[in-house]
Amino acid sequence: GNGVAAGLGKLGLFIPRRVVSALQNGMLYHPRTYHEDYYPSVEALNSLTQGYGMKLQRFNYTMPGIPKWRGKLYGYLMIPVHGKVQHWWLLFGGNGMLALDWLNFANSMAHEEQKLVHASLDNNHQSTKDDNFMDYPPTSAFVLLDYPGYGGCCGRPSPD
């Protein structure tokens, strides 16, 4: 923001720094929010993740520079219903993305992990003919985070 304002100042234009910053942020960031018609409730989404042996939970978090009184920041935790977590994935959205946009990816990863565990046990003759790969709980957990100003989070996106 300072470089743009300084450049415009050299041209003899005086534009307040806040205006330049607002214009710059409007061009760089494209925050979205959750809408009930596009994203169902966490409870409804949880029923989808349970098909992969996972459960979805929403949680609050804090961030330096954003006082709690200004509002809440939210994230989502997708963890195995059964079994021990061995791998953690921390997923942030790209510009214009929401944390829940990662659900299909996380579900796919959990599903692939179940197939790999089953195949590994099958190759080592540790599984039975009646085993199904869905019988093996996933061992990965996913932390899905929305940036300030995205999803249901307070604040505004910024380079800080």
XYZ file of C-alpha atoms in Angstrom:
160
model
C 0.000 0.000 0.000
C 2.815 2.465 0.827
C 4.583 1.967 -2.514
C 1.417 2.695 -4.491
C 0.621 5.773 -2.395
C 4.210 7.030 -2.727
C 4.136 6.469 -6.488
C 0.887 8.393 -6.832
C 2.290 11.166 -4.637
C 5.199 11.579 -7.056
C 2.678 12.096 -9.831
C 1.233 15.009 -7.918
C -1.853 13.083 -6.814
C -2.832 13.062 -3.222
C -4.833 10.005 -2.283
C -5.226 9.066 1.368
C -3.429 5.864 2.312
C -6.684 4.280 3.542
C -8.312 4.731 0.142
C -5.350 3.184 -1.655
C -5.245 0.327 0.846
C -8.986 -0.342 0.443
C -8.670 -0.362 -3.359
C -5.648 -2.645 -3.208
C -7.362 -5.067 -0.802
C -10.491 -5.065 -2.965
C -8.420 -6.196 -5.931
C -6.344 -8.781 -4.029
C -8.835 -10.477 -1.718
C -12.149 -12.099 -2.549
C -13.655 -13.197 0.771
C -16.672 -15.500 0.723
C -19.064 -16.477 3.476
C -20.994 -19.657 4.160
C -24.578 -19.672 2.972
C -27.078 -22.310 4.084
C -28.145 -22.948 0.478
C -24.551 -23.622 -0.602
C -23.113 -25.194 2.551
C -25.336 -27.295 4.773
C -24.937 -27.226 8.541
C -21.933 -28.838 10.205
C -24.291 -31.580 11.425
C -25.347 -32.383 7.835
C -21.743 -32.292 6.628
C -20.771 -34.546 9.526
C -23.100 -37.244 8.186
C -21.124 -37.174 4.918
C -17.739 -37.465 6.621
C -18.921 -40.319 8.843
C -19.228 -42.454 5.715
C -15.417 -42.271 5.596
C -14.981 -43.002 9.290
C -14.452 -39.316 10.110
C -16.294 -36.709 12.159
C -16.382 -32.970 11.606
C -16.307 -30.431 14.441
C -16.265 -26.652 14.360
C -13.964 -24.825 16.773
C -13.017 -21.247 17.661
C -9.478 -19.952 17.541
C -7.664 -16.701 18.258
C -5.041 -14.838 16.307
C -2.590 -12.154 17.375
C -3.803 -8.711 16.375
C -7.504 -9.607 16.381
C -9.033 -8.932 19.794
C -11.694 -11.429 20.926
C -14.267 -8.664 21.317
C -14.188 -7.987 17.553
C -15.673 -11.393 16.836
C -14.737 -15.011 16.425
C -12.490 -16.952 14.125
C -13.610 -20.436 13.179
C -12.007 -23.573 11.915
C -13.042 -27.160 11.426
C -11.482 -30.338 12.727
C -12.029 -33.552 10.805
C -10.837 -36.506 12.874
C -11.255 -40.285 12.738
C -14.266 -41.594 14.633
C -12.197 -44.598 15.766
C -8.501 -45.210 15.907
C -5.439 -43.168 16.667
C -4.376 -40.074 14.706
C -0.957 -40.623 13.171
C -0.885 -37.804 10.605
C -2.128 -34.222 10.816
C -2.957 -32.109 7.758
C -3.247 -28.342 8.207
C -5.242 -26.878 5.318
C -5.769 -23.195 4.525
C -7.827 -22.046 1.586
C -6.414 -20.139 -1.329
C -7.731 -16.734 -2.298
C -11.505 -16.940 -2.550
C -11.585 -20.401 -0.907
C -13.274 -21.461 2.293
C -12.079 -24.061 4.774
C -14.980 -26.374 3.931
C -13.945 -26.318 0.268
C -11.322 -28.863 1.411
C -13.923 -31.431 2.537
C -13.895 -33.427 -0.706
C -10.097 -33.542 -0.654
C -10.007 -34.608 3.012
C -12.690 -37.261 2.480
C -10.794 -38.570 -0.556
C -7.546 -38.724 1.407
C -9.240 -40.613 4.260
C -10.801 -43.027 1.739
C -7.485 -43.624 -0.075
C -5.731 -44.156 3.242
C -8.257 -46.845 4.174
C -7.679 -48.610 0.840
C -3.889 -48.463 1.266
C -4.020 -49.909 4.786
C -6.286 -52.718 3.596
C -4.052 -53.454 0.576
C -0.951 -53.494 2.789
C -2.545 -55.926 5.235
C -3.851 -58.033 2.358
C -0.364 -58.223 0.802
C 1.025 -59.359 4.148
C -1.822 -61.888 4.497
C -3.039 -60.161 7.639
C -6.556 -59.524 6.373
C -9.299 -62.050 5.817
C -11.394 -62.647 2.742
C -14.342 -60.955 4.479
C -12.423 -57.775 5.313
C -13.489 -54.586 3.624
C -11.169 -51.582 3.395
C -13.886 -49.554 5.156
C -13.252 -51.767 8.215
C -9.930 -49.963 8.738
C -10.222 -46.543 10.360
C -8.309 -43.646 8.807
C -5.283 -42.423 10.751
C -5.118 -38.868 9.381
C -6.823 -35.821 10.861
C -7.452 -32.526 9.085
C -7.510 -28.986 10.472
C -9.406 -26.753 8.034
C -8.964 -23.040 8.702
C -10.688 -19.944 7.366
C -8.725 -16.715 7.177
C -10.068 -13.571 8.872
C -12.934 -12.179 6.786
C -13.673 -15.549 5.139
C -16.406 -18.061 6.001
C -17.910 -17.045 9.318
C -14.772 -15.345 10.622
C -14.605 -11.764 11.753
C -11.959 -9.373 10.529
C -10.599 -8.528 7.116
C -8.061 -10.264 4.960
C -4.671 -8.579 4.857
C -1.084 -9.450 3.972
C -0.250 -9.495 7.699
